[in-house]
Coordinates of C-alpha atoms and ligand atoms in Angstrom, one line a residue:
M1 CA -11.0 22.8 25.8
T2 CA -9.7 24.1 22.0
T3 CA -12.3 22.1 20.3
S4 CA -14.9 24.4 17.8
F5 CA -13.6 26.9 15.0
E6 CA -15.1 29.9 17.5
S7 CA -12.7 28.7 19.9
L8 CA -9.8 28.8 17.7
G9 CA -10.3 32.5 17.3
L10 CA -10.9 32.5 13.5
A11 CA -12.9 35.9 12.1
A12 CA -16.7 36.0 12.3
P13 CA -17.2 36.1 8.0
L14 CA -15.3 32.9 8.2
L15 CA -17.1 31.3 11.0
K16 CA -20.6 32.2 8.9
A17 CA -19.2 30.4 5.9
L18 CA -18.1 27.1 7.8
A19 CA -22.1 27.6 9.7
T20 CA -23.4 27.4 5.8
E21 CA -20.8 24.5 4.4
G22 CA -22.4 22.7 7.6
Y23 CA -18.5 22.1 9.2
T24 CA -19.1 22.3 12.8
V25 CA -15.7 20.6 14.5
P26 CA -12.6 21.3 13.0
T27 CA -10.6 18.1 11.7
P28 CA -7.7 16.8 13.5
I29 CA -5.2 18.6 11.2
Q30 CA -7.1 21.9 11.5
L31 CA -7.1 21.8 15.0
Q32 CA -3.5 21.1 15.0
A33 CA -2.5 23.7 11.9
I34 CA -5.0 26.6 12.1
P35 CA -3.4 28.1 15.5
H36 CA 0.2 28.3 14.3
V37 CA -0.8 29.9 11.0
M38 CA -3.2 32.2 12.5
T39 CA -0.3 33.4 14.4
G40 CA 2.5 33.4 11.2
H41 CA 4.3 30.5 11.4
D42 CA 5.6 28.3 8.8
L43 CA 4.3 25.0 8.7
Q44 CA 5.6 21.9 7.6
G45 CA 2.4 19.3 7.3
I46 CA 2.0 15.8 6.5
A47 CA -1.6 15.1 5.5
Q48 CA -3.5 13.6 2.9
T49 CA -6.6 14.9 0.6
G50 CA -9.4 14.0 2.8
T51 CA -8.5 15.1 6.1
G52 CA -9.5 18.3 6.2
K53 CA -5.7 19.9 4.9
T54 CA -7.7 22.5 2.7
A55 CA -9.1 24.6 5.1
A56 CA -6.8 24.2 7.4
F57 CA -4.5 26.2 5.2
A58 CA -7.7 28.2 3.8
L59 CA -9.0 29.4 6.8
P60 CA -5.7 30.7 8.9
I61 CA -4.9 32.3 5.4
L62 CA -7.7 34.4 5.1
H63 CA -8.5 35.2 8.5
R64 CA -4.4 36.7 8.5
L65 CA -5.4 38.7 5.1
M66 CA -8.3 40.1 6.9
A67 CA -6.4 41.2 10.1
Q68 CA -3.8 43.1 7.7
N69 CA -5.8 44.5 5.2
R70 CA -4.7 46.0 1.9
A71 CA -5.1 46.1 -1.1
P72 CA -2.5 43.8 -3.4
A73 CA -0.1 45.8 -6.3
P74 CA -1.2 45.4 -9.9
K75 CA -0.2 42.1 -11.0
S76 CA 0.8 40.4 -7.8
C77 CA -0.8 38.1 -5.2
R78 CA -0.6 38.2 -1.3
V79 CA -1.3 34.5 -1.0
L80 CA 0.0 32.0 -3.8
V81 CA -0.9 28.5 -3.4
L82 CA 1.0 26.3 -5.6
A83 CA -0.6 22.6 -6.5
P84 CA 0.2 20.0 -8.7
T85 CA -2.7 19.2 -11.3
R86 CA -5.7 21.4 -12.5
E87 CA -8.1 20.1 -10.6
L88 CA -6.7 20.0 -7.4
A89 CA -5.7 23.8 -7.8
S90 CA -9.7 24.4 -8.6
Q91 CA -10.9 22.7 -5.6
I92 CA -8.2 24.8 -3.5
A93 CA -9.8 27.9 -5.4
D94 CA -13.4 26.8 -5.1
S95 CA -12.2 26.5 -1.3
F96 CA -10.8 30.0 -0.2
R97 CA -13.9 31.3 -2.6
A98 CA -16.3 29.3 -0.3
Y99 CA -14.7 30.0 3.1
G100 CA -14.4 33.7 2.2
R101 CA -17.4 34.5 0.6
D102 CA -18.4 36.8 3.4
T103 CA -15.1 38.9 2.9
K104 CA -14.1 41.3 0.2
L105 CA -11.0 38.8 -0.6
R106 CA -10.5 37.5 -4.0
T107 CA -9.3 34.8 -5.3
T108 CA -8.1 33.5 -9.1
V109 CA -6.7 30.1 -10.6
M110 CA -4.2 29.5 -13.2
F111 CA -3.2 26.2 -15.3
G112 CA -2.2 25.2 -18.5
G113 CA -4.5 23.9 -21.0
V114 CA -6.4 27.0 -21.2
P115 CA -5.9 30.3 -23.1
K116 CA -3.3 32.9 -21.1
P117 CA -5.4 36.2 -21.8
R118 CA -8.1 35.6 -19.4
Q119 CA -5.6 33.9 -16.7
S120 CA -3.6 37.1 -17.1
R121 CA -6.4 40.0 -17.0
A122 CA -7.4 38.6 -13.7
I123 CA -4.1 39.4 -12.2
A124 CA -3.4 42.4 -13.8
G125 CA -5.3 44.7 -10.9
G126 CA -3.7 42.3 -8.5
I127 CA -5.5 39.6 -6.2
D128 CA -5.5 38.4 -2.8
I129 CA -5.3 34.9 -3.2
L130 CA -3.4 32.9 -6.4
V131 CA -3.8 29.1 -6.9
A132 CA -1.7 28.0 -9.8
T133 CA -0.1 24.8 -10.9
P134 CA 3.7 25.5 -11.4
G135 CA 4.1 25.1 -15.0
R136 CA 1.2 27.5 -16.1
L137 CA 2.6 30.2 -13.6
L138 CA 6.5 30.0 -14.9
D139 CA 4.6 31.4 -18.3
H140 CA 2.8 34.1 -16.7
L141 CA 5.8 35.3 -14.6
N142 CA 8.3 34.7 -18.0
D143 CA 5.7 37.3 -20.1
R144 CA 5.6 39.2 -16.7
A145 CA 2.4 39.1 -16.4
V146 CA 2.5 38.2 -12.6
R147 CA 4.9 39.4 -10.2
L148 CA 5.8 37.7 -6.8
D149 CA 8.3 40.2 -5.1
L150 CA 5.2 41.2 -2.6
T151 CA 3.3 37.8 -1.9
E152 CA 3.1 37.5 1.8
I153 CA 2.3 33.7 1.8
L154 CA 3.2 30.5 0.1
V155 CA 1.5 27.1 0.3
L156 CA 2.7 24.4 -1.5
D157 CA 0.2 21.6 -1.7
E158 CA 0.6 17.8 -2.3
A159 CA 4.5 18.1 -2.1
D160 CA 5.2 14.6 -3.1
H161 CA 2.9 14.8 -6.0
M162 CA 4.6 17.7 -7.5
L163 CA 7.7 15.6 -7.0
D164 CA 6.5 12.9 -9.4
L165 CA 5.1 15.7 -12.1
G166 CA 8.9 16.9 -12.3
F167 CA 7.5 20.0 -10.7
I168 CA 10.3 20.3 -8.5
V169 CA 12.9 22.9 -10.7
P170 CA 9.6 24.9 -11.3
I171 CA 9.1 25.2 -8.0
R172 CA 12.5 26.0 -7.2
K173 CA 12.5 28.5 -9.4
I174 CA 9.4 30.2 -8.6
A175 CA 10.5 30.5 -4.7
A176 CA 13.7 32.3 -5.5
M177 CA 11.4 35.2 -7.0
L178 CA 9.4 35.1 -3.5
P179 CA 10.8 37.4 -0.6
A180 CA 12.8 35.8 1.5
K181 CA 10.3 36.6 4.2
R182 CA 7.5 35.7 4.0
Q183 CA 5.1 32.5 5.6
T184 CA 5.1 29.2 3.9
L185 CA 3.2 26.2 4.3
F186 CA 4.3 22.8 3.1
F187 CA 1.7 20.2 2.9
S188 CA 2.7 16.6 1.1
A189 CA 1.1 13.0 1.8
T190 CA 4.6 11.3 2.2
M191 CA 7.9 12.9 3.1
P192 CA 10.7 11.1 0.9
K193 CA 13.9 12.2 1.0
E194 CA 13.8 14.8 -2.0
I195 CA 10.8 16.4 -0.6
G196 CA 12.3 16.3 2.7
E197 CA 15.2 18.7 1.1
L198 CA 12.8 21.0 -0.7
A199 CA 10.9 21.6 2.4
G200 CA 14.1 22.5 4.3
K201 CA 14.8 25.0 2.1
L202 CA 11.5 26.6 1.8
L203 CA 10.7 26.6 5.2
H204 CA 11.9 28.5 7.9
N205 CA 11.7 27.0 11.5
P206 CA 8.5 25.2 10.5
V207 CA 6.0 23.8 13.4
H208 CA 5.5 20.2 11.9
V209 CA 2.0 18.6 12.2
A210 CA 0.6 15.2 11.1
V211 CA -2.4 13.2 10.9
A212 CA -2.7 9.7 10.6
P213 CA -2.8 8.6 6.9
V214 CA -6.5 7.4 6.0
A215 CA -5.5 4.1 4.3
T216 CA -3.2 2.4 6.6
T217 CA -5.5 3.0 10.0
V218 CA -8.7 2.0 7.6
E219 CA -7.1 -1.4 6.4
R220 CA -6.0 -2.5 10.0
V221 CA -9.8 -2.1 11.1
E222 CA -12.3 -4.6 10.8
Q223 CA -15.5 -2.8 9.8
Q224 CA -18.9 -3.7 9.7
V225 CA -22.3 -1.6 9.6
I226 CA -25.4 -2.8 10.9
F227 CA -28.9 -1.0 9.9
V228 CA -31.0 0.1 12.8
D229 CA -34.0 2.4 13.9
T230 CA -33.0 5.1 15.7
A231 CA -35.3 3.4 18.8
R232 CA -33.8 0.0 18.6
K233 CA -30.1 1.3 19.0
R234 CA -29.8 0.5 23.0
N235 CA -31.2 -2.7 22.8
L236 CA -28.8 -3.6 19.7
L237 CA -25.8 -2.2 21.7
T238 CA -26.5 -4.5 25.2
D239 CA -27.4 -7.3 22.5
I240 CA -24.1 -7.1 20.5
L241 CA -22.2 -7.2 24.5
H242 CA -24.4 -10.1 25.9
N243 CA -24.3 -12.2 22.9
D244 CA -21.9 -11.3 20.3
K245 CA -19.3 -14.6 20.8
Q246 CA -16.9 -12.6 19.8
M247 CA -17.8 -10.1 22.5
A248 CA -18.6 -12.7 25.2
G249 CA -15.3 -13.9 25.4
N250 CA -13.7 -10.7 25.4
T251 CA -11.2 -9.5 27.7
G252 CA -10.4 -6.4 26.0
R253 CA -11.7 -2.6 26.2
I254 CA -15.0 -1.4 24.5
L255 CA -15.0 2.3 23.5
V256 CA -18.6 3.2 22.2
F257 CA -19.1 6.6 20.5
T258 CA -21.9 8.9 20.3
R259 CA -22.5 11.9 18.8
T260 CA -23.3 14.4 21.8
K261 CA -22.9 14.3 25.3
H262 CA -26.5 13.9 26.6
G263 CA -26.4 10.4 23.9
A264 CA -23.3 9.8 26.0
D265 CA -25.0 9.7 29.2
R266 CA -28.3 8.3 28.1
V267 CA -26.2 5.1 26.7
V268 CA -24.1 4.5 30.1
K269 CA -27.8 4.9 32.1
H270 CA -28.5 2.3 29.9
L271 CA -26.1 0.2 30.4
E272 CA -26.0 0.3 34.0
Q273 CA -29.7 -0.7 33.7
V274 CA -28.6 -4.0 32.4
G275 CA -25.5 -4.7 34.5
V276 CA -23.0 -3.7 32.2
Q277 CA -19.8 -1.6 34.1
A278 CA -19.5 2.2 31.7
D279 CA -18.9 5.0 32.4
A280 CA -18.5 8.7 30.5
I281 CA -16.0 11.0 28.9
H282 CA -17.4 14.1 27.5
G283 CA -16.8 18.3 27.9
N284 CA -19.4 18.2 30.9
K285 CA -17.2 16.1 33.0
S286 CA -14.8 17.4 35.2
Q287 CA -11.2 16.8 34.9
P288 CA -10.8 14.7 38.1
Q289 CA -14.3 12.8 36.7
R290 CA -12.7 12.4 33.5
E291 CA -9.5 10.8 34.8
R292 CA -11.0 8.6 37.0
A293 CA -13.2 7.0 34.0
L294 CA -9.9 7.0 32.1
A295 CA -8.2 5.2 35.0
A296 CA -10.8 2.6 35.5
F297 CA -11.1 2.3 31.9
R298 CA -7.5 1.3 31.5
S299 CA -7.6 -0.6 34.6
G300 CA -10.5 -3.1 32.9
Q301 CA -12.5 -2.2 36.0
V302 CA -14.9 -0.5 33.4
K303 CA -14.8 -2.4 29.9
V304 CA -17.3 0.1 28.4
L305 CA -16.0 3.5 28.0
V306 CA -18.8 6.3 25.8
A307 CA -17.3 9.0 24.3
T308 CA -18.0 11.9 22.3
D309 CA -15.6 12.9 19.4
I310 CA -14.1 15.6 20.8
A311 CA -13.2 14.1 24.6
A312 CA -11.7 10.8 22.9
R313 CA -8.9 13.0 21.6
G314 CA -6.9 13.0 24.7
I315 CA -7.9 9.2 25.1
D316 CA -4.3 7.3 24.9
V317 CA -5.8 3.4 25.8
D318 CA -4.3 0.4 24.5
G319 CA -5.9 -2.7 24.7
V320 CA -9.3 -1.1 22.7
T321 CA -10.1 -4.5 21.3
H322 CA -14.0 -2.8 19.9
V323 CA -15.2 0.6 18.7
I324 CA -18.9 0.9 18.2
N325 CA -20.3 3.7 16.8
F326 CA -23.2 4.2 18.9
D327 CA -24.0 7.1 16.2
L328 CA -22.2 7.8 13.2
P329 CA -19.9 10.9 12.9
N330 CA -21.3 13.6 10.8
V331 CA -17.6 14.7 9.8
P332 CA -16.1 11.3 7.5
E333 CA -12.4 12.2 9.2
S334 CA -14.1 11.5 12.5
Y335 CA -15.0 7.9 11.8
V336 CA -11.1 7.7 10.5
H337 CA -10.1 8.5 14.0
R338 CA -12.6 6.8 15.9
I339 CA -11.8 3.5 14.3
G340 CA -8.0 4.3 14.9
R341 CA -8.8 3.7 19.0
T342 CA -8.5 0.2 17.9
A343 CA -5.9 -1.4 16.2
R344 CA -3.1 0.3 18.1
A345 CA 0.8 -0.4 17.6
G346 CA -0.4 -3.1 14.8
A347 CA -2.8 -5.0 16.4
T348 CA -6.1 -5.2 14.8
G349 CA -9.3 -4.6 16.0
V350 CA -13.2 -4.5 15.1
A351 CA -15.4 -1.6 14.5
I352 CA -19.1 -1.7 14.4
S353 CA -21.6 1.1 13.3
F354 CA -24.7 1.2 13.9
C355 CA -26.7 3.6 11.1
D356 CA -30.0 4.8 11.4
A357 CA -32.1 6.2 8.1
Q358 CA -30.7 9.6 8.9
E359 CA -27.5 8.7 9.1
R360 CA -27.3 7.1 5.4
A361 CA -25.8 10.1 4.2
F362 CA -22.8 10.4 6.7
L363 CA -22.1 6.5 6.0
R364 CA -22.1 7.5 2.0
D365 CA -19.6 10.5 3.1
I366 CA -17.6 7.8 5.3
E367 CA -17.5 5.1 2.5
K368 CA -16.6 8.0 -0.2
L369 CA -13.4 8.9 2.1
I370 CA -11.8 6.0 3.1
R371 CA -12.7 4.6 -0.8
T372 CA -14.1 1.1 0.2
K373 CA -17.8 -0.2 1.0
V374 CA -18.3 -1.2 4.9
P375 CA -19.7 -4.4 5.1
V376 CA -23.1 -5.0 6.5
M377 CA -24.1 -7.4 9.0
P378 CA -27.3 -8.2 9.8
S379 CA -28.6 -7.0 13.6
P380 CA -28.3 -10.1 15.8
A381 CA -31.3 -11.9 17.0
R382 CA -32.8 -10.6 20.6
A383 CA -31.9 -12.6 23.4
A384 CA -34.7 -15.1 24.5
Ligands
AMP1 P1 -9.6 18.0 1.8 O1 -9.0 16.8 2.7 O2 -9.1 19.4 2.1 O3 -9.7 17.2 0.5 O4 -11.4 17.9 2.7 C1 -11.7 16.5 2.4 C2 -13.5 17.2 2.9 O5 -13.5 17.4 3.8 C3 -13.6 18.4 1.7 O6 -15.0 18.0 1.1 C4 -14.0 19.3 3.0 O7 -15.3 20.6 2.3 C5 -14.9 18.2 3.8 N1 -14.3 19.0 5.2 C6 -12.9 20.1 5.8 N2 -13.2 20.5 6.5 C7 -14.3 19.8 7.5 C8 -15.4 20.0 8.8 N3 -13.9 20.4 9.9 N4 -16.4 19.3 8.9 C9 -16.4 18.5 7.5 N5 -16.5 18.6 6.5 C10 -15.1 19.1 6.5

């Protein structure tokens, strides 16, 4: 299964940087985009900020630059990234620097509102990666401080935002200065008609990738968090399954997430001991075992399926009424992915998260990503 950054085949210095960043699991957009970008395809991606899209293009680009190592010519860049705002441009440049910290590749950034000379000096000898806002880049191009005829890769980020800011004409002008034979990556949160047309002009046979917008998934799911000691999580789970009024009469399916495979097995064992039909699905299970577990879950024979994030990616089951996060994920995007397993096809669903003392920081990251506070529920009283 292609599940880790290692198995995506990224170069060792990049893997080292990812370990330093604390990223262990690629996000969905990264899993979808990295293999195609690494092999040189054009890509059209629908993804919002918060999905990990910056790394989805920065990592394979760094990988490619390393694989075909050559010095950039004076005043030129091997990669040009266009972003709508100075904040986004700076963030993207910071990401390239962070992921490329163990490589010799260099990044610079150009945006308006600050003097030009330092920016043109930074590219005078050539630079591997240039991140720029379109207006300021055009200034530098007019000054002949920058040339784009040797650029190998173009990235357009937040294209719909570019449209709102009136950058479509500058982008067309800039694109006309790039070699026709290049790799182009195009990201937008939405695809209005004009953006679709622009993508059509810039891209050549693109691969299409898309991840669910964070907001729409999150809005449809009723979310709750329960603060609980690690040791009490198992009892809390059985309490909820047995006592919660909503659960007691519940005929739907319940998906329980754990962070580790062993954790999943332990939860299944505990549930079986207390008389709840459950099965686990994770990376240590054989394909026939997984298929059996899924079939039993689909048919309703097994009411509770316990899964790890990776294994859950392939699960496409309707009628999941509850998602229980036995452990909170350390990748905030996984939370959105998990709770999106309920509330499919316009239905509503409930997501209950257990949060112990060590997971408070994960909860904070999740709330930052979904831009809402998850309501706190008191721990239900224990059954007599
Ligand atoms: P972005 O959508 O590119 O703005 O990224 C959103 C946030 O997720 C950033 O703070 C990244 O540092 C973080 N991030 C990106 N990829 C991963 C990953 N695979 N694991 C953990 N965090 C990540």
